[in-house]
Coordinates of C-alpha atoms in Angstrom, one line a residue:
M276 CA -29.1 -13.2 25.5
D277 CA -31.6 -11.0 24.1
F278 CA -29.1 -8.0 24.6
F279 CA -26.6 -9.5 22.6
I280 CA -29.1 -10.4 19.8
S281 CA -30.8 -6.8 19.6
N282 CA -27.2 -5.4 19.5
I283 CA -25.6 -7.8 17.0
Y284 CA -25.6 -5.0 14.6
T285 CA -22.5 -3.6 16.5
V286 CA -20.1 -6.5 15.6
I287 CA -20.1 -5.0 12.0
L288 CA -19.4 -1.4 13.2
V289 CA -16.7 -2.0 15.9
P290 CA -13.9 -3.3 13.5
L291 CA -14.9 -0.3 11.3
W292 CA -14.4 2.1 14.4
V293 CA -11.1 0.6 15.1
C294 CA -9.7 1.0 11.5
L295 CA -10.5 4.5 11.4
I296 CA -8.9 5.0 14.8
I297 CA -6.0 3.8 13.5
L298 CA -5.9 5.5 10.1
L299 CA -6.7 8.9 11.5
G300 CA -4.1 8.3 14.4
K301 CA -1.6 7.5 11.7
L302 CA -2.9 10.5 9.4
F303 CA -2.7 13.3 12.2
A304 CA 0.5 11.6 14.3
V305 CA -1.5 10.8 17.2
L306 CA -2.0 7.1 18.9
Q307 CA 1.4 5.9 17.6
S308 CA 1.5 3.2 20.3
R309 CA 1.8 0.0 18.4
R310 CA 0.5 -1.8 21.5
L311 CA -2.4 0.4 21.7
M312 CA -3.5 -0.2 18.3
A313 CA -3.0 -3.9 18.4
G314 CA -4.8 -4.0 21.8
L315 CA -7.7 -2.2 20.2
T316 CA -7.8 -4.7 17.2
L317 CA -7.8 -7.8 19.8
A318 CA -10.6 -6.2 21.7
S319 CA -12.5 -5.7 18.6
S320 CA -12.1 -9.1 17.5
L321 CA -12.9 -10.4 21.3
Y322 CA -15.9 -8.3 21.4
V323 CA -17.1 -9.8 17.9
L324 CA -16.5 -13.5 19.4
V325 CA -18.7 -13.0 22.4
F326 CA -21.5 -11.8 20.4
S327 CA -21.1 -14.8 18.0
I328 CA -21.0 -17.1 20.7
A329 CA -24.3 -15.7 22.1
A330 CA -25.9 -15.6 18.7
F331 CA -24.9 -19.0 18.0
A332 CA -26.1 -20.5 21.5
K333 CA -29.3 -18.7 20.5
T334 CA -29.6 -20.7 17.5
L335 CA -28.9 -24.0 19.2
L336 CA -31.4 -23.5 22.2
A337 CA -34.3 -22.2 19.9
N338 CA -34.8 -24.4 17.0
G339 CA -35.6 -22.3 13.9
F340 CA -34.5 -19.0 15.5
T341 CA -34.2 -16.2 13.0
Y342 CA -33.7 -12.6 13.8
E343 CA -33.9 -9.5 11.2
F344 CA -33.3 -6.0 12.1
T345 CA -33.2 -3.9 9.1
I346 CA -33.3 0.1 8.3
P347 CA -34.1 1.9 5.0
F348 CA -31.1 2.9 2.9
I349 CA -32.0 4.2 -0.4
K350 CA -35.4 4.6 -1.8
I351 CA -36.6 5.1 -5.2
N352 CA -40.2 6.1 -5.7
E353 CA -41.8 2.9 -4.3
I354 CA -38.6 0.7 -4.3
E355 CA -36.6 0.6 -1.1
F356 CA -33.4 -0.9 -0.1
S357 CA -32.8 -1.7 3.4
I358 CA -29.5 -2.9 5.3
G359 CA -29.4 -4.4 8.8
V360 CA -28.6 -7.9 10.1
Y361 CA -30.3 -11.5 9.6
L362 CA -29.4 -14.1 11.9
D363 CA -30.1 -17.7 11.4
A364 CA -28.4 -21.1 11.7
L365 CA -26.4 -20.4 8.6
S366 CA -25.1 -16.8 9.7
T367 CA -24.3 -17.3 13.1
W368 CA -22.5 -20.7 12.2
L369 CA -20.2 -18.9 9.9
L370 CA -20.0 -15.8 12.0
L371 CA -18.4 -17.8 15.1
I372 CA -15.8 -19.4 12.9
V373 CA -15.0 -16.0 11.5
A374 CA -14.5 -14.6 14.9
I375 CA -12.5 -17.2 16.5
V376 CA -10.0 -17.5 13.4
S377 CA -9.6 -13.8 13.4
L378 CA -9.1 -13.3 17.0
L379 CA -6.3 -16.0 17.0
V380 CA -4.7 -14.9 13.6
Q381 CA -4.5 -11.4 15.0
I382 CA -3.0 -12.2 18.4
Y383 CA -0.6 -14.3 16.0
S384 CA 0.0 -11.3 13.8
Y385 CA 1.0 -8.9 16.8
S386 CA 4.0 -11.1 17.1
Y387 CA 4.6 -12.1 13.7
M388 CA 4.6 -8.4 12.3
Q389 CA 6.0 -6.8 15.4
N390 CA 9.2 -6.0 13.2
D391 CA 7.5 -4.5 10.2
K392 CA 7.6 -0.9 9.4
S393 CA 3.8 -0.8 8.3
F394 CA 2.7 -2.4 11.5
M395 CA -0.1 0.2 12.0
R396 CA -1.4 0.0 8.4
F397 CA -1.5 -4.0 8.5
F398 CA -3.9 -3.7 11.5
A399 CA -5.7 -1.0 9.7
Y400 CA -6.6 -3.6 6.6
M401 CA -7.2 -6.2 9.0
N402 CA -9.8 -4.6 10.8
L403 CA -11.4 -3.2 7.6
F404 CA -11.3 -6.7 6.2
S405 CA -13.1 -7.9 9.2
F406 CA -15.8 -5.2 9.0
S407 CA -16.2 -6.3 5.1
M408 CA -16.7 -10.1 6.0
I409 CA -18.9 -9.7 8.9
G410 CA -21.2 -7.5 7.2
L411 CA -21.3 -9.8 4.4
V412 CA -22.1 -12.8 6.8
L413 CA -25.0 -10.8 8.3
S414 CA -26.6 -9.2 5.4
P415 CA -30.1 -9.6 5.2
N416 CA -30.6 -9.3 1.5
M417 CA -28.6 -9.3 -1.9
F418 CA -28.2 -5.7 -2.0
Q419 CA -26.3 -5.6 1.3
T420 CA -24.5 -8.8 0.3
Y421 CA -23.3 -7.3 -2.7
V422 CA -21.9 -4.0 -1.2
F423 CA -20.1 -6.0 1.2
W424 CA -19.1 -8.7 -1.1
E425 CA -17.0 -5.6 -3.0
L426 CA -15.7 -4.5 0.3
V427 CA -14.2 -7.9 0.8
G428 CA -12.6 -7.9 -2.5
V429 CA -11.2 -4.4 -1.9
S430 CA -9.9 -5.2 1.5
S431 CA -8.3 -8.5 0.1
Y432 CA -6.9 -6.5 -2.4
L433 CA -5.0 -4.2 0.1
L434 CA -4.0 -7.1 2.2
I435 CA -2.4 -9.3 -0.6
G436 CA -0.7 -6.2 -1.9
F437 CA 0.4 -5.3 1.5
W438 CA 4.1 -5.3 0.7
Y439 CA 3.3 -3.1 -2.6
K440 CA 6.8 -2.1 -3.1
K441 CA 7.5 -5.7 -3.9
E442 CA 6.6 -6.1 -7.6
S443 CA 5.4 -9.7 -7.4
A444 CA 3.1 -8.7 -4.6
S445 CA 1.5 -5.5 -6.6
I446 CA 1.2 -7.8 -9.5
A447 CA -0.7 -10.6 -7.2
A448 CA -3.1 -8.2 -5.6
K449 CA -4.2 -6.9 -9.2
K450 CA -4.8 -10.4 -10.4
A451 CA -6.8 -11.3 -7.3
F452 CA -8.8 -7.8 -7.7
I453 CA -9.5 -8.4 -11.7
M454 CA -10.6 -12.3 -11.4
N455 CA -12.5 -11.3 -8.7
K456 CA -14.3 -8.8 -10.5
I457 CA -15.5 -11.2 -13.3
G458 CA -17.4 -13.0 -10.2
D459 CA -18.4 -9.4 -8.9
F460 CA -19.8 -8.2 -12.6
S461 CA -21.6 -11.8 -12.8
L462 CA -23.2 -11.5 -9.1
L463 CA -24.6 -8.1 -9.9
S464 CA -26.1 -9.2 -13.3
G465 CA -27.5 -11.9 -11.3
I466 CA -29.1 -10.0 -8.9
V467 CA -30.5 -7.4 -11.2
M468 CA -32.1 -10.5 -13.6
G469 CA -33.7 -11.9 -10.8
A470 CA -35.1 -8.4 -9.5
Y471 CA -36.3 -8.0 -12.9
I472 CA -38.2 -11.3 -12.9
L473 CA -39.6 -10.5 -9.7
Y474 CA -40.9 -7.1 -10.7
S475 CA -42.0 -7.7 -14.4
N476 CA -43.8 -10.8 -13.4
Y477 CA -45.5 -10.3 -10.0
D478 CA -45.0 -6.2 -9.5
N479 CA -43.2 -7.3 -6.4
L480 CA -41.4 -4.2 -5.2
V481 CA -40.8 -5.5 -1.7
S482 CA -38.8 -8.3 -2.4
I483 CA -36.6 -6.6 -5.3
A484 CA -33.7 -6.7 -3.0
L485 CA -34.2 -10.3 -2.4
P486 CA -34.6 -10.5 1.2
F487 CA -33.1 -14.0 2.6
A488 CA -36.1 -14.3 5.4
D489 CA -38.4 -14.6 2.2
L490 CA -35.8 -16.6 0.1
P491 CA -37.9 -19.8 0.0
A492 CA -40.9 -18.3 -1.6
I493 CA -39.1 -16.0 -3.6
S494 CA -37.0 -18.7 -5.3
D495 CA -40.2 -20.5 -5.9
Q496 CA -41.7 -17.6 -7.7
I497 CA -38.6 -16.9 -9.9
Y498 CA -38.7 -20.6 -10.8
A499 CA -42.5 -20.4 -11.9
A500 CA -42.0 -17.3 -13.8
T501 CA -39.0 -18.7 -15.8
S502 CA -38.0 -21.5 -18.2
D503 CA -35.5 -23.8 -17.4
G504 CA -33.2 -22.4 -19.7
I505 CA -33.6 -18.7 -18.3
F506 CA -33.4 -20.1 -14.5
I507 CA -30.2 -21.8 -15.4
V508 CA -28.8 -18.8 -17.0
L509 CA -29.4 -16.9 -13.8
S510 CA -28.3 -19.7 -11.2
I511 CA -25.0 -19.7 -13.4
L512 CA -24.7 -15.7 -13.1
L513 CA -24.7 -16.3 -9.3
I514 CA -22.7 -19.2 -9.2
V515 CA -19.7 -17.7 -11.2
A516 CA -19.5 -15.3 -8.2
S517 CA -19.1 -18.0 -6.1
I518 CA -16.4 -19.6 -8.3
A519 CA -14.3 -16.4 -8.5
K520 CA -14.2 -15.7 -4.6
S521 CA -13.6 -19.2 -3.5
A522 CA -11.1 -19.8 -6.1
Q523 CA -12.6 -22.4 -8.1
F524 CA -11.9 -23.7 -11.9
P525 CA -11.4 -21.7 -14.1
L526 CA -11.1 -18.8 -12.0
N527 CA -8.5 -20.5 -9.3
T528 CA -5.0 -19.2 -10.2
W529 CA -5.2 -16.0 -8.2
L530 CA -5.0 -17.6 -5.1
V531 CA -1.6 -19.2 -5.6
D532 CA -0.3 -15.7 -6.4
A533 CA -2.2 -14.3 -3.4
M534 CA 0.5 -15.9 -1.1
E535 CA 2.6 -12.8 -1.9
G536 CA 0.8 -11.2 1.0
P537 CA 2.0 -11.7 4.7
T538 CA 1.6 -15.1 6.1
P539 CA -0.9 -14.2 8.6
V540 CA -2.9 -12.7 5.7
S541 CA -3.0 -16.1 4.2
A542 CA -4.2 -17.8 7.2
L543 CA -7.2 -15.6 7.7
I544 CA -8.5 -14.8 4.2
H545 CA -7.4 -17.9 2.7
S546 CA -9.1 -20.2 5.1
A547 CA -12.2 -19.3 7.1
T548 CA -12.9 -16.0 5.4
M549 CA -12.8 -14.7 1.9
V550 CA -12.8 -17.8 -0.1
A551 CA -15.1 -19.4 2.6
A552 CA -17.6 -16.4 1.3
G553 CA -18.0 -18.1 -2.0
V554 CA -19.4 -21.2 -0.3
Y555 CA -21.4 -19.5 2.0
L556 CA -23.4 -17.7 -0.7
L557 CA -24.0 -21.0 -2.5
C558 CA -25.3 -22.1 1.0
R559 CA -27.2 -19.1 1.4
L560 CA -28.9 -19.4 -2.1
Y561 CA -29.2 -23.1 -2.0
P562 CA -33.3 -23.0 -1.8
L563 CA -33.1 -21.3 -5.4
Y564 CA -30.4 -23.7 -6.7
S565 CA -32.0 -26.8 -4.9
L566 CA -35.1 -26.0 -7.4
N567 CA -33.3 -27.4 -10.6
S568 CA -31.1 -30.6 -10.3
A569 CA -29.2 -29.4 -13.4
V570 CA -28.0 -26.3 -11.1
L571 CA -26.8 -28.4 -8.5
T572 CA -24.7 -30.9 -10.9
I573 CA -23.1 -27.8 -12.2
I574 CA -21.9 -26.6 -8.8
A575 CA -21.1 -30.4 -8.0
V576 CA -19.1 -30.7 -11.4
V577 CA -17.3 -27.5 -10.7
G578 CA -16.2 -28.5 -7.3
I579 CA -14.8 -31.9 -8.2
I580 CA -13.1 -30.6 -11.3
T581 CA -11.2 -27.9 -9.1
A582 CA -10.4 -30.7 -6.6
I583 CA -9.0 -32.7 -9.1
I584 CA -7.1 -30.3 -10.8
C585 CA -5.7 -28.3 -7.9
S586 CA -4.9 -31.6 -5.9
I587 CA -2.7 -32.6 -8.8
S588 CA -1.3 -29.2 -9.1
A589 CA -0.3 -29.4 -5.1
I590 CA 1.6 -32.6 -5.6
S591 CA 4.7 -31.2 -7.4
Q592 CA 4.8 -27.7 -5.4
T593 CA 8.1 -26.9 -3.5
D594 CA 6.8 -23.8 -2.2
I595 CA 5.1 -24.5 1.0
K596 CA 2.4 -21.5 0.5
K597 CA 1.8 -22.3 -3.1
M598 CA 1.3 -26.0 -1.6
L599 CA -1.3 -24.8 0.7
A600 CA -3.0 -22.6 -1.5
Y601 CA -3.6 -25.2 -4.1
S602 CA -4.7 -27.4 -1.3
T603 CA -7.3 -24.7 -0.1
S604 CA -8.9 -24.5 -3.7
A605 CA -9.2 -28.4 -3.6
Q606 CA -11.1 -28.3 -0.4
L607 CA -13.3 -25.8 -1.3
G608 CA -13.9 -27.9 -4.4
L609 CA -15.1 -30.7 -2.1
M610 CA -17.3 -28.4 -0.5
F611 CA -19.1 -27.3 -3.9
L612 CA -19.2 -30.8 -4.7
A613 CA -20.9 -31.4 -1.2
L614 CA -23.5 -29.1 -1.7
G615 CA -24.4 -30.2 -4.9
A616 CA -24.5 -33.7 -4.0
C617 CA -25.1 -33.9 -0.5
S618 CA -26.5 -30.9 2.0
I619 CA -25.7 -27.7 3.3
T620 CA -25.0 -29.1 6.7
V621 CA -22.4 -31.6 5.4
T622 CA -21.0 -28.4 3.2
M623 CA -20.8 -26.4 6.7
I624 CA -19.2 -29.1 8.6
H625 CA -16.3 -29.3 6.1
L626 CA -16.4 -25.8 5.6
T627 CA -15.6 -25.6 9.6
A628 CA -13.1 -28.3 9.8
H629 CA -11.3 -26.8 6.7
S630 CA -11.2 -23.6 8.4
F631 CA -9.4 -24.1 11.5
I632 CA -7.1 -26.7 9.7
K633 CA -5.9 -24.7 6.8
A634 CA -5.5 -21.6 9.3
M635 CA -3.5 -23.6 11.6
L636 CA -1.2 -25.2 8.7
F637 CA -0.7 -21.6 7.1
L638 CA 0.4 -20.1 10.5
I639 CA 2.8 -23.0 10.9
A640 CA 4.1 -22.1 7.5
G641 CA 4.7 -18.7 8.7
I642 CA 6.6 -20.3 11.6
V643 CA 8.9 -22.4 9.2
I644 CA 9.5 -19.7 6.8
A645 CA 10.6 -17.2 9.8
S646 CA 12.5 -19.8 11.1
Q647 CA 14.6 -20.3 7.9
N648 CA 14.8 -16.6 7.0
G649 CA 12.5 -16.5 4.5
N650 CA 12.9 -19.6 2.9
Q651 CA 9.8 -21.3 1.4
D652 CA 11.2 -24.0 -0.4
I653 CA 10.4 -27.2 1.1
K654 CA 13.3 -29.3 -0.7
L655 CA 16.0 -26.7 1.0
M656 CA 14.4 -27.5 4.5
G657 CA 14.5 -30.7 7.0
G658 CA 15.4 -31.8 10.4
L659 CA 12.9 -29.2 11.8
R660 CA 11.2 -31.4 14.0
T661 CA 13.5 -31.1 16.8
K662 CA 13.7 -27.4 16.7
L663 CA 10.0 -26.7 16.2
P664 CA 8.5 -29.4 18.2
T665 CA 5.2 -27.7 18.5
S666 CA 4.9 -26.8 15.0
A667 CA 5.8 -30.5 13.9
I668 CA 3.0 -32.1 16.2
A669 CA 0.6 -29.5 15.1
Y670 CA 1.5 -30.2 11.4
L671 CA 1.0 -33.9 11.9
I672 CA -2.6 -33.2 13.5
G673 CA -3.3 -30.9 10.5
A674 CA -2.2 -33.3 8.3
L675 CA -3.8 -36.3 9.5
S676 CA -7.2 -34.2 9.7
L677 CA -7.2 -32.9 6.3
S678 CA -6.2 -36.5 5.0
G679 CA -9.7 -37.8 6.6
L680 CA -7.6 -40.2 8.6
L681 CA -8.0 -38.6 12.4
F682 CA -9.9 -35.7 14.3
A683 CA -12.3 -33.0 12.7
G684 CA -11.4 -33.7 8.7
F685 CA -12.0 -37.4 9.5
A686 CA -15.6 -36.5 10.6
S687 CA -16.5 -34.2 7.5
K688 CA -14.8 -36.2 4.8
D689 CA -16.7 -39.6 6.3
L690 CA -19.9 -37.8 6.1
I691 CA -19.2 -36.8 2.4
L692 CA -18.3 -39.9 1.4
G693 CA -21.4 -41.5 3.1
N694 CA -23.9 -39.0 1.7
L695 CA -22.3 -39.7 -1.9
L696 CA -22.3 -43.3 -1.6
S697 CA -25.7 -43.4 0.0
G698 CA -27.0 -41.1 -2.8
K699 CA -25.4 -43.4 -5.4
H700 CA -23.2 -40.7 -6.9
Y701 CA -20.6 -43.6 -7.5
V702 CA -18.5 -41.5 -9.8
Y703 CA -18.2 -38.7 -7.5
A704 CA -17.2 -40.9 -4.6
T705 CA -14.5 -42.4 -6.8
L706 CA -13.2 -39.1 -7.5
F707 CA -13.7 -37.9 -4.0
L708 CA -11.4 -40.8 -2.8
I709 CA -8.7 -40.0 -5.4
V710 CA -8.6 -36.3 -4.3
A711 CA -8.3 -37.7 -0.5
F712 CA -5.4 -39.8 -1.6
M713 CA -3.6 -37.0 -3.1
T714 CA -4.4 -34.5 -0.1
A715 CA -2.7 -37.5 2.1
Y716 CA 0.3 -37.7 -0.4
Y717 CA 1.2 -33.9 -0.6
L718 CA 0.8 -33.1 2.8
F719 CA 2.8 -35.9 4.1
R720 CA 5.6 -35.2 1.4
A721 CA 5.8 -31.7 2.7
Y722 CA 6.0 -33.0 6.3
F723 CA 8.9 -35.4 5.5
Y724 CA 10.9 -32.7 3.7
I725 CA 10.1 -30.0 6.5
F726 CA 10.7 -31.9 9.8
E727 CA 12.6 -35.0 9.0
G728 CA 15.9 -35.9 7.5
E729 CA 18.5 -33.2 7.5
N730 CA 18.6 -29.7 6.7
K731 CA 19.9 -28.6 3.1
S732 CA 19.9 -24.8 3.6
D733 CA 22.6 -22.7 4.1
E734 CA 20.5 -20.6 6.4
Y735 CA 20.2 -23.5 8.9
S736 CA 22.7 -22.1 11.1
K737 CA 20.9 -18.9 11.4
F738 CA 17.7 -20.7 12.8
K739 CA 15.4 -18.2 14.4
T740 CA 13.5 -19.5 17.4
P741 CA 9.9 -18.4 17.1
D742 CA 8.3 -16.4 19.5
V743 CA 6.3 -18.4 22.5
I744 CA 3.1 -16.7 21.4
L745 CA 2.9 -18.3 18.0
N746 CA 3.3 -21.8 19.4
I747 CA 0.8 -21.1 21.7
I748 CA -1.8 -19.9 18.8
V749 CA -0.9 -23.2 16.8
G750 CA -1.6 -25.1 20.0
I751 CA -4.9 -23.6 20.5
F752 CA -5.9 -24.6 16.7
A753 CA -4.7 -28.0 17.2
I754 CA -6.8 -28.5 20.3
I755 CA -9.8 -27.0 18.5
I756 CA -9.4 -29.3 15.6
I757 CA -9.3 -32.3 18.1
F758 CA -12.4 -31.0 20.1
L759 CA -14.3 -30.9 16.7
W760 CA -14.0 -34.4 16.5
F761 CA -15.8 -35.3 19.2
I762 CA -18.7 -33.1 18.5
F763 CA -19.1 -33.5 14.8
P764 CA -21.6 -36.3 13.5
K765 CA -20.0 -39.3 12.0
S766 CA -21.1 -41.9 9.6
Q767 CA -21.7 -45.5 11.1
D768 CA -20.7 -47.4 8.3
L769 CA -17.5 -49.2 8.9
L770 CA -16.7 -49.7 5.2
F771 CA -16.3 -46.1 4.9
K772 CA -13.8 -45.7 7.6
V773 CA -11.9 -48.8 6.3
I774 CA -11.9 -47.4 2.7
T775 CA -10.5 -43.9 4.1
Y776 CA -7.7 -45.4 6.4
I777 CA -6.3 -47.8 3.5
I778 CA -6.3 -44.7 0.8
G779 CA -4.8 -42.3 3.7
I780 CA -2.3 -44.9 4.6
S781 CA -1.0 -46.2 1.3
A782 CA -0.6 -42.1 0.4
I783 CA 1.4 -41.7 3.1
A784 CA 3.7 -44.6 2.9
I785 CA 4.2 -43.8 -1.1
S786 CA 5.1 -40.0 0.0
Y787 CA 7.4 -41.4 2.6
L788 CA 8.9 -44.0 -0.2
V789 CA 9.3 -40.9 -2.7
Y790 CA 11.0 -38.6 -0.1
A791 CA 13.3 -41.4 1.2
N792 CA 14.2 -42.4 -2.2
R793 CA 14.5 -38.9 -3.9
G794 CA 17.7 -39.8 -5.8
V795 CA 15.9 -42.7 -7.6
I796 CA 12.3 -41.8 -8.0
R797 CA 12.1 -40.1 -11.6
K798 CA 10.0 -37.6 -12.7
V799 CA 7.7 -37.6 -15.9
P800 CA 8.9 -34.6 -17.5
V801 CA 5.5 -33.8 -19.2
I802 CA 3.0 -34.9 -16.1
F803 CA 5.4 -32.9 -13.7
D804 CA 5.4 -29.6 -15.6
I805 CA 1.7 -29.9 -16.1
S806 CA 1.2 -30.4 -12.3
Y807 CA 4.1 -27.7 -11.2
N808 CA 2.5 -25.0 -13.5
G809 CA -0.9 -25.8 -12.6
F810 CA -2.2 -26.9 -15.8
Y811 CA -0.7 -23.9 -17.6
L812 CA -4.2 -21.9 -16.8
D813 CA -2.2 -18.8 -16.4
N814 CA -0.2 -19.2 -19.6
I815 CA -3.6 -19.9 -21.2
Y816 CA -5.0 -16.6 -19.9
S817 CA -1.7 -14.6 -20.9
G818 CA -2.2 -16.3 -24.4
V819 CA -5.9 -14.7 -24.5
V820 CA -4.6 -11.3 -23.4
K821 CA -1.9 -11.4 -25.7
G822 CA -4.2 -12.5 -28.6
Y823 CA -6.4 -9.8 -27.3
K824 CA -3.5 -7.0 -27.6
R825 CA -2.8 -8.1 -31.2
L826 CA -6.2 -7.7 -32.2
S827 CA -6.6 -4.2 -30.8
R828 CA -3.2 -3.4 -32.6
I829 CA -4.5 -4.7 -35.9
A830 CA -8.0 -2.8 -35.3
Y831 CA -5.7 0.4 -34.5
L832 CA -3.7 0.1 -37.5
I833 CA -7.0 -0.2 -39.6
D834 CA -8.2 2.6 -37.8
K835 CA -5.3 4.6 -38.3
Y836 CA -4.2 3.8 -41.9
V837 CA -7.7 2.8 -43.6
F838 CA -10.4 4.8 -42.0
D839 CA -8.5 7.8 -41.1
A840 CA -6.9 7.8 -44.7
I841 CA -10.5 7.7 -46.2
S842 CA -11.8 10.4 -43.9
Y843 CA -8.2 12.4 -44.9
L844 CA -9.3 12.0 -48.8
F845 CA -12.5 13.2 -48.6
A846 CA -11.2 16.1 -46.6
L847 CA -8.3 16.8 -49.6
N848 CA -11.4 16.2 -52.3
I849 CA -13.6 18.8 -50.3
R850 CA -10.5 21.4 -50.2
F851 CA -9.8 20.6 -53.8
F852 CA -13.4 21.4 -55.3
S853 CA -13.3 24.4 -52.8
W854 CA -10.4 25.7 -54.4
I855 CA -11.8 24.9 -58.0
L856 CA -15.1 26.9 -56.9
S857 CA -13.0 29.7 -55.3
K858 CA -11.0 30.2 -58.8
L859 CA -14.7 30.5 -60.6
Q860 CA -15.7 33.5 -58.6
T861 CA -14.1 36.1 -60.7
G862 CA -16.9 38.7 -60.1
K863 CA -17.4 39.4 -64.1
V864 CA -20.7 38.8 -65.8
Q865 CA -19.3 37.5 -69.3
S866 CA -17.5 34.7 -66.9
Y867 CA -20.9 33.5 -65.1
L868 CA -22.6 33.4 -68.5
S869 CA -19.7 31.4 -69.8
Y870 CA -20.0 29.1 -67.1
A871 CA -23.7 28.9 -67.4
L872 CA -23.5 28.1 -71.4
L873 CA -20.9 25.4 -70.7
I874 CA -23.2 23.6 -68.1
I875 CA -26.0 23.8 -70.7
M876 CA -23.9 22.2 -73.1
L877 CA -22.7 19.2 -70.7
C878 CA -26.2 18.6 -69.6
F879 CA -27.4 18.5 -73.4
G880 CA -24.4 16.3 -74.3
G881 CA -25.2 14.2 -71.8
L882 CA -29.0 13.7 -72.1
L883 CA -28.3 13.2 -75.7
L884 CA -25.7 10.3 -74.8
I885 CA -28.3 9.0 -72.6
Y886 CA -31.0 8.9 -75.4
N887 CA -28.6 7.4 -77.9
L888 CA -27.7 4.7 -75.3
I889 CA -31.5 4.1 -74.8
V890 CA -32.3 3.6 -78.4
Y891 CA -29.2 1.3 -79.2
F892 CA -30.1 -1.3 -76.3
S893 CA -33.7 -1.3 -77.2
E894 CA -33.0 -2.0 -80.7
V895 CA -30.6 -4.9 -79.9

């Protein structure tokens, strides 16, 4: 066990080495075997999984276990920034989730991406992303966290825009990158502000990188040295970073467009890794946020607003991946709510359940889309239960779980509801139940459209049977989701369970009625449009950008035709007077005497005029 702990830093380096091997092999036209490169990637993921299991087991066996290993990275006078690893219950928990999901998704990817021309580049990017995410999870301080936070953003940009020749994918990657840059700048500002407070008030150079091992004490120092207003501003700067990375309102729109990437990318970075990083940062900085109840309220309110908006948006989606993307933002919103109103443990339990459920649902979506020759519209599907029985059963397990009716999702949502009600957060609890209702509705609406009835697509006759390895991976995810149900703690209040079942079953019944009577149920145009277009947030952002462009155009015209014109007139005046003065330079003494006499006369006349005016006004 000690061997794994003392060498835990290697789990960061191994994916990076594999990434470099693939890229250099591609560059120098050596090691071109797809099977070899995929094998190295899977071996890397398996290596990370073994070490993560050992680290997680250590935290379970030794209560309160922590381990820190750092080396100096940058030293400026007496200020030193270190890099390394930090293990505690939180980091090992998420590391294990990332390791399991990454391994299973990469096995799935080997089969799913086998015919892609850029197979090697895909696995290079996947390893780069694994390196970035693991480095973020194991960071011992905010300095290293920021470095890997940026790397996660860069690698996700590469994966989302993997099919860069497709214009929509290229635009989606840029959008994700830019919107996450808002959070990156906010995070950097928060780190600098926190470091400045420590240095200016305590002359504390040791803690200027905000090490996590000393975070409770550092948080107390920052809170004591600032007013409530300054403390809230600092907290908001750090929270905005989590909002951007976890696709929360109002920076949630990039996640839907990010579905342009390959389906395995959606399963990996939009379930247990990139979007979970924002929640992880919230949990990591919880000792700071918990010192002010207003900060926790901000986190909870942002979360529940996102959950409501994105659940409403998911209801009307016909693109299966967009529906799952909105669902992801909504469930992450519930994690924000759980952290703001419950505890870290409840938050991490729901993050764990959601990571495996959503990864499985995205992988099922990939199987369905591939079998339908690229069709993603659920209304053109149907009747796939008989052709894809494993996917249909797994989807049901995932839908029942995420709806809070059975398995891992039932345990996690039961805990959230129980904690909200026991904490007397009745408004939050009511909104939480509304989100639960909508979750069950849109998941089962999609199930009925995809797996039941008759297929409406012209591509149905060209049905492609999925590779057996895809079904095996989906089956493993389903087993994990069922297994987690037995090990998660559960609320003992029967009333909570009854409420959850009534809401979930009602939502399923209504979704079936809507599906069965698709020709009878009428849409309310305005409400449907708002839902389908994601509350027009992208339109609002486009309007802001267009307004900024118009202001820029006006500023350009003013600069060109006003300020440039004034400058040009000054230049003309100088040239005019220079020309006049040049004509006065005759070289003749008589001319110069005449000029001098004229100037004297003008000065005398001017003084005489001024004198007469003074006399006149004094008499008046």
